[in-house]
Tab-separated table of C-alpha atoms and ligand atoms in Angstrom:
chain	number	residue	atom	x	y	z
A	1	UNK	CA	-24.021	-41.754	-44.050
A	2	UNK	CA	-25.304	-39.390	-41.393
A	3	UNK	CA	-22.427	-38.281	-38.953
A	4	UNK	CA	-24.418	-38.824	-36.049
A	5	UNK	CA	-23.347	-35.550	-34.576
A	6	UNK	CA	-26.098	-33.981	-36.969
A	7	UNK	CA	-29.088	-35.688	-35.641
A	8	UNK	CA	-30.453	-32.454	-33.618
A	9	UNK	CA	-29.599	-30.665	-36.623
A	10	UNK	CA	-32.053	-32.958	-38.786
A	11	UNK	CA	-34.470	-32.730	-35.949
A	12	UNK	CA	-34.782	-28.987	-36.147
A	13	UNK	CA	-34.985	-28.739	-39.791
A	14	UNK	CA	-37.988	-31.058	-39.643
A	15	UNK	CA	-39.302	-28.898	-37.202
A	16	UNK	CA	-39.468	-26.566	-39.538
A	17	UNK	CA	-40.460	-28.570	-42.703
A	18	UNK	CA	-42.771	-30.333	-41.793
A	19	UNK	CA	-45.707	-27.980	-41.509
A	20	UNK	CA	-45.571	-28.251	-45.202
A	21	UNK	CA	-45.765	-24.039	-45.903
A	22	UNK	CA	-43.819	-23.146	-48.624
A	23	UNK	CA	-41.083	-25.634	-50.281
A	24	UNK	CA	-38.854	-27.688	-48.314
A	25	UNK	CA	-35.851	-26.933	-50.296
A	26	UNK	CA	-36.084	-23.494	-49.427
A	27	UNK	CA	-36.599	-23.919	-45.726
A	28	UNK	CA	-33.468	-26.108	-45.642
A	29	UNK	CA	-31.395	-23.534	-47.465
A	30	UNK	CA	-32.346	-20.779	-44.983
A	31	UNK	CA	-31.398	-23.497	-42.322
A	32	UNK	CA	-27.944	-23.615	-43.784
A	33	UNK	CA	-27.498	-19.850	-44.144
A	34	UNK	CA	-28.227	-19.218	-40.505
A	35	UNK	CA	-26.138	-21.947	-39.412
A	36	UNK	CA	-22.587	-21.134	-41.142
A	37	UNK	CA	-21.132	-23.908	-39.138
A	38	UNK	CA	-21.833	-26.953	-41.132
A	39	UNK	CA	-19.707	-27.575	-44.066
A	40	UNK	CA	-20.710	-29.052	-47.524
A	41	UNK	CA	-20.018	-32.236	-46.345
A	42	UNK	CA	-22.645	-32.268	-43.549
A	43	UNK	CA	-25.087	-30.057	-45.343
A	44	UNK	CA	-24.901	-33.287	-47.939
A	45	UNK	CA	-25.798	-35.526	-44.832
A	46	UNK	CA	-28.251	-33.833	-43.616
A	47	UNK	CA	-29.913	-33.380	-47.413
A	48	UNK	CA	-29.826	-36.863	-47.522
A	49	UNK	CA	-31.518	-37.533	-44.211
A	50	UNK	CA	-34.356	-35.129	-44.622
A	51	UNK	CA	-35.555	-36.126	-47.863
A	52	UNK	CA	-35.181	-39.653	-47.283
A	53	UNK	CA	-37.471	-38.820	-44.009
A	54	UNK	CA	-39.819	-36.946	-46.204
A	55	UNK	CA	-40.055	-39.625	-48.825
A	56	UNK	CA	-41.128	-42.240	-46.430
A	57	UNK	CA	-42.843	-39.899	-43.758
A	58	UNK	CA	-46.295	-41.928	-43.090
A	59	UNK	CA	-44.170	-45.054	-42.991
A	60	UNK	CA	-41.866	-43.540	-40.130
A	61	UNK	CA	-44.675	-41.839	-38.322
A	62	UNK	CA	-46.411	-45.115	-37.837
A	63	UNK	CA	-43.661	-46.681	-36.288
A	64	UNK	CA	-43.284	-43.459	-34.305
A	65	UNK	CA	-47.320	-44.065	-33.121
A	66	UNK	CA	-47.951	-41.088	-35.152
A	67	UNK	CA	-46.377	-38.766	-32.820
A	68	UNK	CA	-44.268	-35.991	-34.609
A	69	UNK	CA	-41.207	-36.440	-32.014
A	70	UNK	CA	-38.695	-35.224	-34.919
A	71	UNK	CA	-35.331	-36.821	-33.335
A	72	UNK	CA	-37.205	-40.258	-33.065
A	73	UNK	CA	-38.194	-39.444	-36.727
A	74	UNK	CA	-34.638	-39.626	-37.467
A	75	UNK	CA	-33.571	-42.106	-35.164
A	76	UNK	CA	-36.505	-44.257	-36.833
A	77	UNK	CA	-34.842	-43.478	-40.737
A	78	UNK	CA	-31.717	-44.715	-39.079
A	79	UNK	CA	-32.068	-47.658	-37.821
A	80	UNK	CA	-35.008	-48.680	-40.127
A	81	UNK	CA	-34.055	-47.430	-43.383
A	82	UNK	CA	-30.620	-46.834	-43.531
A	83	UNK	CA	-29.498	-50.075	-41.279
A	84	UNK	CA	-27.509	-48.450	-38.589
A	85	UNK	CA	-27.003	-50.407	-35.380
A	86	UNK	CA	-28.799	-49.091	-32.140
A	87	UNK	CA	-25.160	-49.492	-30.548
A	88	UNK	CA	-23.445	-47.248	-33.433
A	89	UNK	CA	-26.292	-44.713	-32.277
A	90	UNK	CA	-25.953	-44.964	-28.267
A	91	UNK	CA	-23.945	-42.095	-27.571
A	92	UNK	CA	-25.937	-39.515	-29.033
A	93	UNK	CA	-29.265	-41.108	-27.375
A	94	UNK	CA	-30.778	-40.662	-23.618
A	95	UNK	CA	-31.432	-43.929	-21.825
A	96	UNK	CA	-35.513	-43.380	-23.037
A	97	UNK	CA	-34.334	-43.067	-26.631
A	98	UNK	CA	-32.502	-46.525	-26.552
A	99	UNK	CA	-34.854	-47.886	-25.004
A	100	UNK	CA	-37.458	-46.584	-27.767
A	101	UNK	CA	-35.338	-47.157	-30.722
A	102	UNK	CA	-34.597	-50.774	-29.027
A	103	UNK	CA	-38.404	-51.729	-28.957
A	104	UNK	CA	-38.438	-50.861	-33.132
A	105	UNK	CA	-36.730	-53.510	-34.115
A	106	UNK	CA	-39.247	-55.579	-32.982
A	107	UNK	CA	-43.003	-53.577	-34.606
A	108	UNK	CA	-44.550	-55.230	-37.338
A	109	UNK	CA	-44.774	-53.519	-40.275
A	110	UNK	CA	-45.757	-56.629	-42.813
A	111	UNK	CA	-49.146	-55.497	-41.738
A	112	UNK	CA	-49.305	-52.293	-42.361
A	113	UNK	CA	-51.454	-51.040	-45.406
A	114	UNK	CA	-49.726	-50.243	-49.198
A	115	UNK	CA	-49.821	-46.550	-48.658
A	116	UNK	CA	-48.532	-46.800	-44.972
A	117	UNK	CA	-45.685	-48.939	-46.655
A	118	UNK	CA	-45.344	-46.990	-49.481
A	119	UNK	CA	-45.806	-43.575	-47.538
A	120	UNK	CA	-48.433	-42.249	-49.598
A	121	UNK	CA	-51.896	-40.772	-48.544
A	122	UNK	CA	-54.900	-42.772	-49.118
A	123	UNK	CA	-56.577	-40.911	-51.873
A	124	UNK	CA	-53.514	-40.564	-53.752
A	125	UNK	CA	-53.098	-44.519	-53.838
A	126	UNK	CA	-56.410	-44.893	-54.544
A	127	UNK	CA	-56.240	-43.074	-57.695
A	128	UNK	CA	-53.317	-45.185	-58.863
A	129	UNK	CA	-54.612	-48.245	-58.350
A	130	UNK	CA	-57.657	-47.338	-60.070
A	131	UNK	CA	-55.630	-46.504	-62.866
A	132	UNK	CA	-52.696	-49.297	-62.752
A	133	UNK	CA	-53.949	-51.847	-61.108
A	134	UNK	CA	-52.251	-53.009	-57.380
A	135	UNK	CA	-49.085	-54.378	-58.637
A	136	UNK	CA	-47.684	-51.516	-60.784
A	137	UNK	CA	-49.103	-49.230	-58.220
A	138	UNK	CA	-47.221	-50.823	-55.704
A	139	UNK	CA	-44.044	-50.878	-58.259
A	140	UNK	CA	-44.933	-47.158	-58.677
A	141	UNK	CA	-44.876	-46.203	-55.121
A	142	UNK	CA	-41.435	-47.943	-54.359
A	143	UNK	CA	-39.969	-46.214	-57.710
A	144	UNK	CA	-40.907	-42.499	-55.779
A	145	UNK	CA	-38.766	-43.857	-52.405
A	146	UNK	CA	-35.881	-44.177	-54.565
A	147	UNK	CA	-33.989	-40.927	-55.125
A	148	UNK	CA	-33.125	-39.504	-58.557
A	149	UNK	CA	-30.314	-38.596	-59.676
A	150	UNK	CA	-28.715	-35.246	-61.131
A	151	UNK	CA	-29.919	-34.745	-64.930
A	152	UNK	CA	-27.981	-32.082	-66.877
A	153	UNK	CA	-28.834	-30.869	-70.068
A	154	UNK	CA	-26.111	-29.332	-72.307
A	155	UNK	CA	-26.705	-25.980	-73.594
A	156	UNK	CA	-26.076	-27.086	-77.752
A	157	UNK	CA	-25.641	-23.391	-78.500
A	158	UNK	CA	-22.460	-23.788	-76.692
A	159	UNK	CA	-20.718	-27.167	-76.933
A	160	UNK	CA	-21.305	-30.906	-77.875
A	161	UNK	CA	-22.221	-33.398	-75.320
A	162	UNK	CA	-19.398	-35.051	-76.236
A	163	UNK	CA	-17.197	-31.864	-75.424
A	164	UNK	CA	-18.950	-31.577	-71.939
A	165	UNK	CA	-18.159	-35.341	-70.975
A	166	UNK	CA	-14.520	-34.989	-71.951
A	167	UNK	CA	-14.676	-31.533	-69.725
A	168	UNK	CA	-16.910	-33.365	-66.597
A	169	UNK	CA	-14.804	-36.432	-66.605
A	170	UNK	CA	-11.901	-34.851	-65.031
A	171	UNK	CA	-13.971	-33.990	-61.807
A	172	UNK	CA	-17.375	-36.223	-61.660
A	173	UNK	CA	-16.371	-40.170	-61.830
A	174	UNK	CA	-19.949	-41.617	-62.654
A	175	UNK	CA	-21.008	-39.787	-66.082
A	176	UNK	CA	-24.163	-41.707	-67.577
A	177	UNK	CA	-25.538	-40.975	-71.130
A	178	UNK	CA	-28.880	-40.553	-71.414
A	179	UNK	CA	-31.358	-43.188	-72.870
A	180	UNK	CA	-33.236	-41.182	-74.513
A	181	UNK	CA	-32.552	-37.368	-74.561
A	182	UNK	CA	-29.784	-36.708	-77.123
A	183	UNK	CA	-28.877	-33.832	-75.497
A	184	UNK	CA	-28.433	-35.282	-71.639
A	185	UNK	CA	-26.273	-37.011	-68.969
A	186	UNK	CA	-27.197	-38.277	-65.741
A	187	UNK	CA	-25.060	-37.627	-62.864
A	188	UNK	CA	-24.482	-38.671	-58.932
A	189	UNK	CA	-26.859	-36.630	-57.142
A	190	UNK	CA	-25.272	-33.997	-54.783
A	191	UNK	CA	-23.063	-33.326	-57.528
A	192	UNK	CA	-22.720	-29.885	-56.731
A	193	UNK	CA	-23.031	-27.478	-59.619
A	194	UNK	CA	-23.561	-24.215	-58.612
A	195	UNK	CA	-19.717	-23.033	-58.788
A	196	UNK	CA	-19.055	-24.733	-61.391
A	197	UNK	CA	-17.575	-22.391	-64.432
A	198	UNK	CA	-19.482	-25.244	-66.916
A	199	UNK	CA	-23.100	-24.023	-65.533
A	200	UNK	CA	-22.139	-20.342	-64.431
A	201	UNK	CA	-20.840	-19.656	-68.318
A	202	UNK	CA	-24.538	-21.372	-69.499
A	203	UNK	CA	-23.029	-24.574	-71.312
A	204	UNK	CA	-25.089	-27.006	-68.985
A	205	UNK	CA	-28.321	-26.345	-67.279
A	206	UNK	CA	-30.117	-29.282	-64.417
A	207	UNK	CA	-32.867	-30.239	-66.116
A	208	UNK	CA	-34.774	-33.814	-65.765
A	209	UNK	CA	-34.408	-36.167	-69.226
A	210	UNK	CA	-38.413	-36.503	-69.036
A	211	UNK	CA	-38.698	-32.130	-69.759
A	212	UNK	CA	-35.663	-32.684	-72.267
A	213	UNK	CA	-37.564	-35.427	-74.374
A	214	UNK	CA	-40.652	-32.698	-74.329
A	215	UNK	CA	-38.271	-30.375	-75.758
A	216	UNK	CA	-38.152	-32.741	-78.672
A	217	UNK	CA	-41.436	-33.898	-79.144
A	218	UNK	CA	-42.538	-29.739	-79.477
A	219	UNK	CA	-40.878	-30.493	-82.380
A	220	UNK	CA	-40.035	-26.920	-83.142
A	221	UNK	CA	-37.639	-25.997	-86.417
A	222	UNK	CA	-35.554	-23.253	-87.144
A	223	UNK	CA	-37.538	-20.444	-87.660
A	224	UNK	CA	-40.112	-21.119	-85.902
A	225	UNK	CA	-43.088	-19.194	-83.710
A	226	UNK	CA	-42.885	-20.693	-80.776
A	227	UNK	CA	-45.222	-19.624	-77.044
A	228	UNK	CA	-44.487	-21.652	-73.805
A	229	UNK	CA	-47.595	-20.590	-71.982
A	230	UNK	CA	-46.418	-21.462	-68.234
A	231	UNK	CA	-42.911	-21.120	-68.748
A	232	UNK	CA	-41.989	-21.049	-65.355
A	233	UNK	CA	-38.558	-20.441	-64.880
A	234	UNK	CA	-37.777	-21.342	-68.669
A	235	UNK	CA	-36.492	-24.458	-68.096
A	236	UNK	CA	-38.223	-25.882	-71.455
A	237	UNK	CA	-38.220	-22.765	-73.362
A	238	UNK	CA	-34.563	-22.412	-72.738
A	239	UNK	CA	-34.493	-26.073	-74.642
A	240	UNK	CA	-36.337	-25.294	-77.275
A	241	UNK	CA	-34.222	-22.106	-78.097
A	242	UNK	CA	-31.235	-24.575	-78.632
A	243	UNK	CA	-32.926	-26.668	-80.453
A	244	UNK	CA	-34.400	-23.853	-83.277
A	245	UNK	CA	-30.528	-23.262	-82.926
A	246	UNK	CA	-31.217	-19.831	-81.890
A	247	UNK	CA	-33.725	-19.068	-84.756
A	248	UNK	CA	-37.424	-17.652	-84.851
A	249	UNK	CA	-39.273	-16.862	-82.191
A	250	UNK	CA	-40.065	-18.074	-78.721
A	251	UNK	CA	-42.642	-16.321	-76.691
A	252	UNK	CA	-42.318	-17.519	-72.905
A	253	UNK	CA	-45.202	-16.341	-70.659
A	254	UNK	CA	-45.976	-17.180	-66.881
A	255	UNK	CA	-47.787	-15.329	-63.596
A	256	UNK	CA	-45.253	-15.512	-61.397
A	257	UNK	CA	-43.140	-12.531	-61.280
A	258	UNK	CA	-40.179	-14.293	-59.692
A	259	UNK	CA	-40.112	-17.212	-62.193
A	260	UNK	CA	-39.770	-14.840	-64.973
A	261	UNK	CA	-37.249	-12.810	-63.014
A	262	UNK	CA	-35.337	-16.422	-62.961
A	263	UNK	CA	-35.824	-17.212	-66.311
A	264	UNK	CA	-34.370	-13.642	-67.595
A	265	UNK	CA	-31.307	-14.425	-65.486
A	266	UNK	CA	-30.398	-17.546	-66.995
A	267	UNK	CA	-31.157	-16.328	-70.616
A	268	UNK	CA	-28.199	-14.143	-70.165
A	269	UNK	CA	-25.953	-16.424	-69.793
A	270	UNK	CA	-27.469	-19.001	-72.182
A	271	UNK	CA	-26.107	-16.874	-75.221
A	272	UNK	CA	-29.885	-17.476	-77.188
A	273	UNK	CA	-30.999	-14.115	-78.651
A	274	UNK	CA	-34.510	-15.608	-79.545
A	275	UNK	CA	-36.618	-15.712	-76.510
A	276	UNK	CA	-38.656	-12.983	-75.023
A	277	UNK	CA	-39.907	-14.003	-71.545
A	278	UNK	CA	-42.917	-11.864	-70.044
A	279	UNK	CA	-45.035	-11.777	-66.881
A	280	UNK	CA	-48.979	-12.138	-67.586
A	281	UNK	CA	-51.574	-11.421	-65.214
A	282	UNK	CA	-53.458	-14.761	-66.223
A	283	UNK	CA	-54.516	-17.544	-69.122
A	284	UNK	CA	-56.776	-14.514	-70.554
A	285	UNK	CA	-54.121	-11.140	-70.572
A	286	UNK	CA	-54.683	-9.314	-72.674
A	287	UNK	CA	-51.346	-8.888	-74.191
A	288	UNK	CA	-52.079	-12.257	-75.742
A	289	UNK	CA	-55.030	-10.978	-77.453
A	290	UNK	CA	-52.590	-9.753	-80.588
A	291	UNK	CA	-50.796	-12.708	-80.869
A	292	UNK	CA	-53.687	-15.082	-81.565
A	293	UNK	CA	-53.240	-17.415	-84.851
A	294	UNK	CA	-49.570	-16.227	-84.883
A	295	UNK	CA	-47.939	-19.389	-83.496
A	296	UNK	CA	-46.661	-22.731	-84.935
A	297	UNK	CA	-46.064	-24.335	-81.443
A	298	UNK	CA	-47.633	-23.599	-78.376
A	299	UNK	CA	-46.770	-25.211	-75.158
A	300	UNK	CA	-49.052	-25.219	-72.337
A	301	UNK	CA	-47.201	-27.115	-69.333
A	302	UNK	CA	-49.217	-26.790	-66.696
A	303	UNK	CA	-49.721	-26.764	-62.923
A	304	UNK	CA	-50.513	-29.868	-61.735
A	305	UNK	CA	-50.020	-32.231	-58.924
A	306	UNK	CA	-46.460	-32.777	-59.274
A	307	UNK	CA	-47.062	-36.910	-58.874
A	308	UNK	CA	-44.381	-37.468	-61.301
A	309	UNK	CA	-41.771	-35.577	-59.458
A	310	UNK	CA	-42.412	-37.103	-55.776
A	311	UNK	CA	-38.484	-38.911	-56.549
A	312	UNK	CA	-36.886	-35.011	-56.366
A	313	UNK	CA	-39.937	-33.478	-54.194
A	314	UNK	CA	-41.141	-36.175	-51.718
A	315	UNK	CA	-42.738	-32.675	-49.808
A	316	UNK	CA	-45.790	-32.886	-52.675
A	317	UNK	CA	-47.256	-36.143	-51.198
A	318	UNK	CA	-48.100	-34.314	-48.737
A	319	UNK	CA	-49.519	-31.338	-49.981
A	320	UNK	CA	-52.181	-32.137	-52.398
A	321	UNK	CA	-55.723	-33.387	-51.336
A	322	UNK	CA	-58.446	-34.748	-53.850
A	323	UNK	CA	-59.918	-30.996	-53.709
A	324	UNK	CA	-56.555	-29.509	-55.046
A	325	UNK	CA	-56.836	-32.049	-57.561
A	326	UNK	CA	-60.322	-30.860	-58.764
A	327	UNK	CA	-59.296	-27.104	-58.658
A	328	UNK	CA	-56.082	-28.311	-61.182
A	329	UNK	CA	-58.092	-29.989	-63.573
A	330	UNK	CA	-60.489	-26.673	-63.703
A	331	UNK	CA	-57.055	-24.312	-64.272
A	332	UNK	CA	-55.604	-26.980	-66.856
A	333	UNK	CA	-58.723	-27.172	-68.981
A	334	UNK	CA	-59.034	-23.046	-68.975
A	335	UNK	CA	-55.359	-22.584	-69.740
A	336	UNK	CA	-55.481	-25.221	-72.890
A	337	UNK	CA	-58.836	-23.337	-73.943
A	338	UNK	CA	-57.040	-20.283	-73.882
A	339	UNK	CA	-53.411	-21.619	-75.030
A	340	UNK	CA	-55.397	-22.711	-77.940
A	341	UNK	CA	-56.289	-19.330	-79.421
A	342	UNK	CA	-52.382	-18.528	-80.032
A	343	UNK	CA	-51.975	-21.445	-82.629
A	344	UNK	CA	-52.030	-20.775	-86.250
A	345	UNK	CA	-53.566	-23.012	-88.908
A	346	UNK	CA	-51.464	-26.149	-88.994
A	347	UNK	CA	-49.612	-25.529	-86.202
A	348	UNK	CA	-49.550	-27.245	-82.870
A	349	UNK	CA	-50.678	-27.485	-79.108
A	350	UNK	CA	-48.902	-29.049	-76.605
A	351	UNK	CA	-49.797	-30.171	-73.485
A	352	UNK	CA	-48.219	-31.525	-70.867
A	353	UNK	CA	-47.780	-32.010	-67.114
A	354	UNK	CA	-45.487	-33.612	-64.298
A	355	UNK	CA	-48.122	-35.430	-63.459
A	356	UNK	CA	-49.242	-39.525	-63.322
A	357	UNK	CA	-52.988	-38.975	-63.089
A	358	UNK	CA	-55.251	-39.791	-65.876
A	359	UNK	CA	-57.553	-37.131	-64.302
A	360	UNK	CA	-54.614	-34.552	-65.349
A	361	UNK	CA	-53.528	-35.604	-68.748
A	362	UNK	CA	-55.623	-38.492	-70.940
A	363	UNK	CA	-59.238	-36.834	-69.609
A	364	UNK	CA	-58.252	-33.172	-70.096
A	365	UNK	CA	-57.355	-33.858	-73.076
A	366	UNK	CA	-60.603	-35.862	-74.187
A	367	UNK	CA	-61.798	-32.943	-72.511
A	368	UNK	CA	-60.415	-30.484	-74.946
A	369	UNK	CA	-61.092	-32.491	-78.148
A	370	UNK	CA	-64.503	-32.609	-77.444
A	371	UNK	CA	-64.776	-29.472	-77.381
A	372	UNK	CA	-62.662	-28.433	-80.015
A	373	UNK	CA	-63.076	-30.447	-83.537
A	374	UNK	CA	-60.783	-28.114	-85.181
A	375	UNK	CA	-57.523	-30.165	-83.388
A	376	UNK	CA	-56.671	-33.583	-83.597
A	377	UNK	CA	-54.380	-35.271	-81.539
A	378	UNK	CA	-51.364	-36.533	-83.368
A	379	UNK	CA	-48.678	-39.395	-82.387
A	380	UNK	CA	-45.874	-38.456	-80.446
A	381	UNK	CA	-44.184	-41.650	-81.213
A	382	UNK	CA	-43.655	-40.437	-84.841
A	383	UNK	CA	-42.465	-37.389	-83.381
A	384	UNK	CA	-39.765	-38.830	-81.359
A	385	UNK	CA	-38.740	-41.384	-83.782
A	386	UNK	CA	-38.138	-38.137	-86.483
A	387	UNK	CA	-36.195	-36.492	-83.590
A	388	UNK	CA	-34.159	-39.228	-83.313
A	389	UNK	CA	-35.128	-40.418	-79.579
A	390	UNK	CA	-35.025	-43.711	-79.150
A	391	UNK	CA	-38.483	-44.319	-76.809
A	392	UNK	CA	-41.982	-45.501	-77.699
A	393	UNK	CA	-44.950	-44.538	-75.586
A	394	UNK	CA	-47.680	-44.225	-77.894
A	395	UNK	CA	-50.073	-41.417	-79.042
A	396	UNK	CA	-49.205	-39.669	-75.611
A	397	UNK	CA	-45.713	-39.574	-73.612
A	398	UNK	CA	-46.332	-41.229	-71.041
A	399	UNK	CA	-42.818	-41.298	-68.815
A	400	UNK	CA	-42.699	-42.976	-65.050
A	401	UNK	CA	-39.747	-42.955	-62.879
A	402	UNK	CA	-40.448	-47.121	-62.604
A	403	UNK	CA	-40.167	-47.701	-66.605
A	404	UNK	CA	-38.043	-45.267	-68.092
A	405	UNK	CA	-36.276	-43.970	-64.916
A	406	UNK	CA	-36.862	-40.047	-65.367
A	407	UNK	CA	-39.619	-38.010	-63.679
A	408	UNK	CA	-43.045	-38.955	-64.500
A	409	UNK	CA	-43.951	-36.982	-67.526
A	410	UNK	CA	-47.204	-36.813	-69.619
A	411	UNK	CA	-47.454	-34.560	-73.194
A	412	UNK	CA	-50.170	-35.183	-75.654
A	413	UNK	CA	-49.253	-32.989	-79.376
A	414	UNK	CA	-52.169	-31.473	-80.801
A	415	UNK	CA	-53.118	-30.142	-84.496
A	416	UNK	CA	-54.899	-27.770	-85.893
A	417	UNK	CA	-56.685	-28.917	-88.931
A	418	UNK	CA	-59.507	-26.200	-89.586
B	501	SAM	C1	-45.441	-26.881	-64.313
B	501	SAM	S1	-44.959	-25.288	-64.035
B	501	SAM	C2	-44.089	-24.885	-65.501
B	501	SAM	C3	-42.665	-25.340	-65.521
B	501	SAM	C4	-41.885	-24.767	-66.679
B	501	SAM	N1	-42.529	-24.987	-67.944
B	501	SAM	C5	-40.479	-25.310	-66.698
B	501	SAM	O1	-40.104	-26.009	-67.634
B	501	SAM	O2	-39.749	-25.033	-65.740
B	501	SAM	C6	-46.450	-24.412	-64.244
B	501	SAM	C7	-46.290	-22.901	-64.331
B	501	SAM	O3	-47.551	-22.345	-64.671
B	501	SAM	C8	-47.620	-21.068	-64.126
B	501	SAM	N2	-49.032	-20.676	-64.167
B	501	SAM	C9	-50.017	-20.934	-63.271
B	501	SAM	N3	-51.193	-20.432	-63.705
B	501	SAM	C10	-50.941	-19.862	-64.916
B	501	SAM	C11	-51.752	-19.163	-65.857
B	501	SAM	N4	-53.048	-18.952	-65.633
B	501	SAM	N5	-51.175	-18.705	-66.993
B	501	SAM	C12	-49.848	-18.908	-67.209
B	501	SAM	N6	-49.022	-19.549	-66.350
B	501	SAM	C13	-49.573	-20.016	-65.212
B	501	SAM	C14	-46.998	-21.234	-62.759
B	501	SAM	O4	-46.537	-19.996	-62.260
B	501	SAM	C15	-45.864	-22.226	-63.051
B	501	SAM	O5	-44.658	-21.545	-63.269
């Protein structure tokens, strides 16, 4: 519960956020490093109180008028979402703000619209209820105000998941198992991590159960030739590695300079010797050219619009328009075309995103296969079921944060039979 000393703190953080250039996370840790004064326990507060602002940011800018006055923002989250009595909040107020935050307890927000409720912008819920229909859409958008917890994966190459609980028991007191990912437990969230000797040594990495079921429907086996096309930071690659049991090959590309920077870092301490991780200029470098037919996975995770993550990054709602959204599905299509060319006879593409949107995963894909008569989609429920993870979805995974609890994930496993 927000110490209500912090409010001006929160205020001037949103300040900052809200502008929506470059990712909240980082803003707020550069608020925290020039402000040495708060402790863990109030950097925890006021974590709390900005994302739960972000999450439901249309919602508490309609009961602020619209006007971006960022302490009534908070004062709003307080008293309206977090059930804190305007008394409780009176000596950190003026007269004018307890007078304002007096006259919110009596607005009428039954009639404002789903995505005012829901904080979500209007093309965005129009997409969804296209797609799911009002009453899982409206399910949907309550299942992103609710925040996720910590996932950790543990690093196999290093100890059992039974070994880590025994270890994490002493000093965490709500240890879930996953559902699904044999390799996962779920955690409180602002569990902090990042001193731990677990995660420094490389026996645990953060890393959502929907990307760790992935890892297992890429189905790789020991000895494999494996390329994660946008490996970002390597948070699936590093997955797979464990999985081959440090065997064969994996090939982990991306643009981004820094993410591959990242990823090298935590392949040191991971202990795999079987991943290579290298920056590309784009989908068609040239470097790839040598490798084509030479793989029996291929992963191609994609950029997309992030829908399936708004739980962990609420800031995305607000970044996107429908014209991002047609600019994705141009890069996704001409990555897969060119992700394609790296697969060997028999061997597989896989594609996936973090995304809910038909328009990103089930049409690409259609997409794709029209296109290309040499691959056939194949079911990832068999997959899983030969992987031992307990979870039926279909030909596709399909994950949402309101069914299954994890991010919303979408993969699609595809063969080549030429
Ligand atoms: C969804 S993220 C990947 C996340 C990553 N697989 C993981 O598990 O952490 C998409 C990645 O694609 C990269 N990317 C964007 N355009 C690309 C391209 N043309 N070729 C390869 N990677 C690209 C981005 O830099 C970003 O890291």
């Amino acid at each position: 519960m927000l110490n209500l000393n912090l409010i001006q703190h929160c205020a001037n953080i949103l300040g900052e956020i809200l502008d929506f250039h470059g990712p909240a996370d980082m803003k707020l840790s550069n608020y925290y490093r020039d402000h040495g004064e708060l402790g863990q326990k109030d950097r925890g507060e006021i974590a709390e109180c900005i994302y739960g602002i972000i999450r439901r940011l249309r919602f508490l800018k309609k009961l602020n008028e619209d006007d971006l006055n960022y302490k009534k923002l908070v004062i709003a989250w307080l008293i309206k979402i977090e059930g804190r009595s305007i008394r409780d909040l009176e000596h950190g107020l003026s007269k004018e703000e307890i007078e304002w935050a007096k006259s919110l307890k009596s607005r009428d927000t039954e009639k404002y619209t789903w995505p005012e409720k829901l904080s979500l912008p209007d093309w965005l819920w129009g997409l969804l209820v296209e797609q799911y229909g009002i009453e899982e859409a409206v399910l949907l958008g309550r299942s992103f105000l609710e925040p996720a917890k910590l996932d950790i994966r543990v690093n196999t190459i290093k100890m059992t998941r039974d070994e880590l609980i025994k270890l994490l028991t002493k000093e965490v007191t709500d240890i879930e198992v996953m559902k699904y990912s044999p390799t996962g437990i779920r955690i409180p969230r602002g569990t902090s991590l990042s001193r731990n000797p677990l995660f420094i040594e490389g026996k645990i990495e953060v890393q959502d159960e929907s990307s760790q079921i992935l890892s297992f429907v890429i189905d790789a086996k020991r000895g494999m030739m494996v390329a994660d096309f946008c490996a970002g930071a390597g948070g699936k690659s590093l997955a797979v590695g464990a999985i081959m049991k440090n065997t064969g090959r994996i090939y982990a590309y991306d643009i981004s300079e820094k993410r591959i920077i990242n990823l090298g870092k935590r392949l040191k301490k991971s202990g795999l010797s079987n991943l290579f991780a290298q920056k590309i200029k784009n989908e068609k470098d040239a470097k790839l050219k040598k490798l084509n037919g030479k793989f029996d996975r291929v992963l191609a995770d994609v950029p997309c619009s992030g829908t399936g993550t708004f739980r962990r990054n609420p800031d995305l709602k607000w970044k996107n328009s429908m014209q991002d959204l047609d600019e994705l599905n141009v890069k996704q299509l001409a990555i897969l075309e060119e992700a394609k060319k790296l697969v060997k006879k028999e061997g597989r593409l896989i594609y996936s995103t973090c995304s809910l949107l038909k328009r990103e995963n089930e049409s690409i894909v259609e997409s794709f296969l029209k296109n290309n008569k040499n691959f056939r989609s194949i079911s990832v429920d068999e997959i899983l079921i030969k992987n031992q993870v307990p979870l039926s979805t279909g030909n596709f995974l399909k994950l949402t944060p309101l069914h299954q609890k994890t991010d919303g994930f979408f993969a699609a496993v595809l063969q080549r039979i030429d």
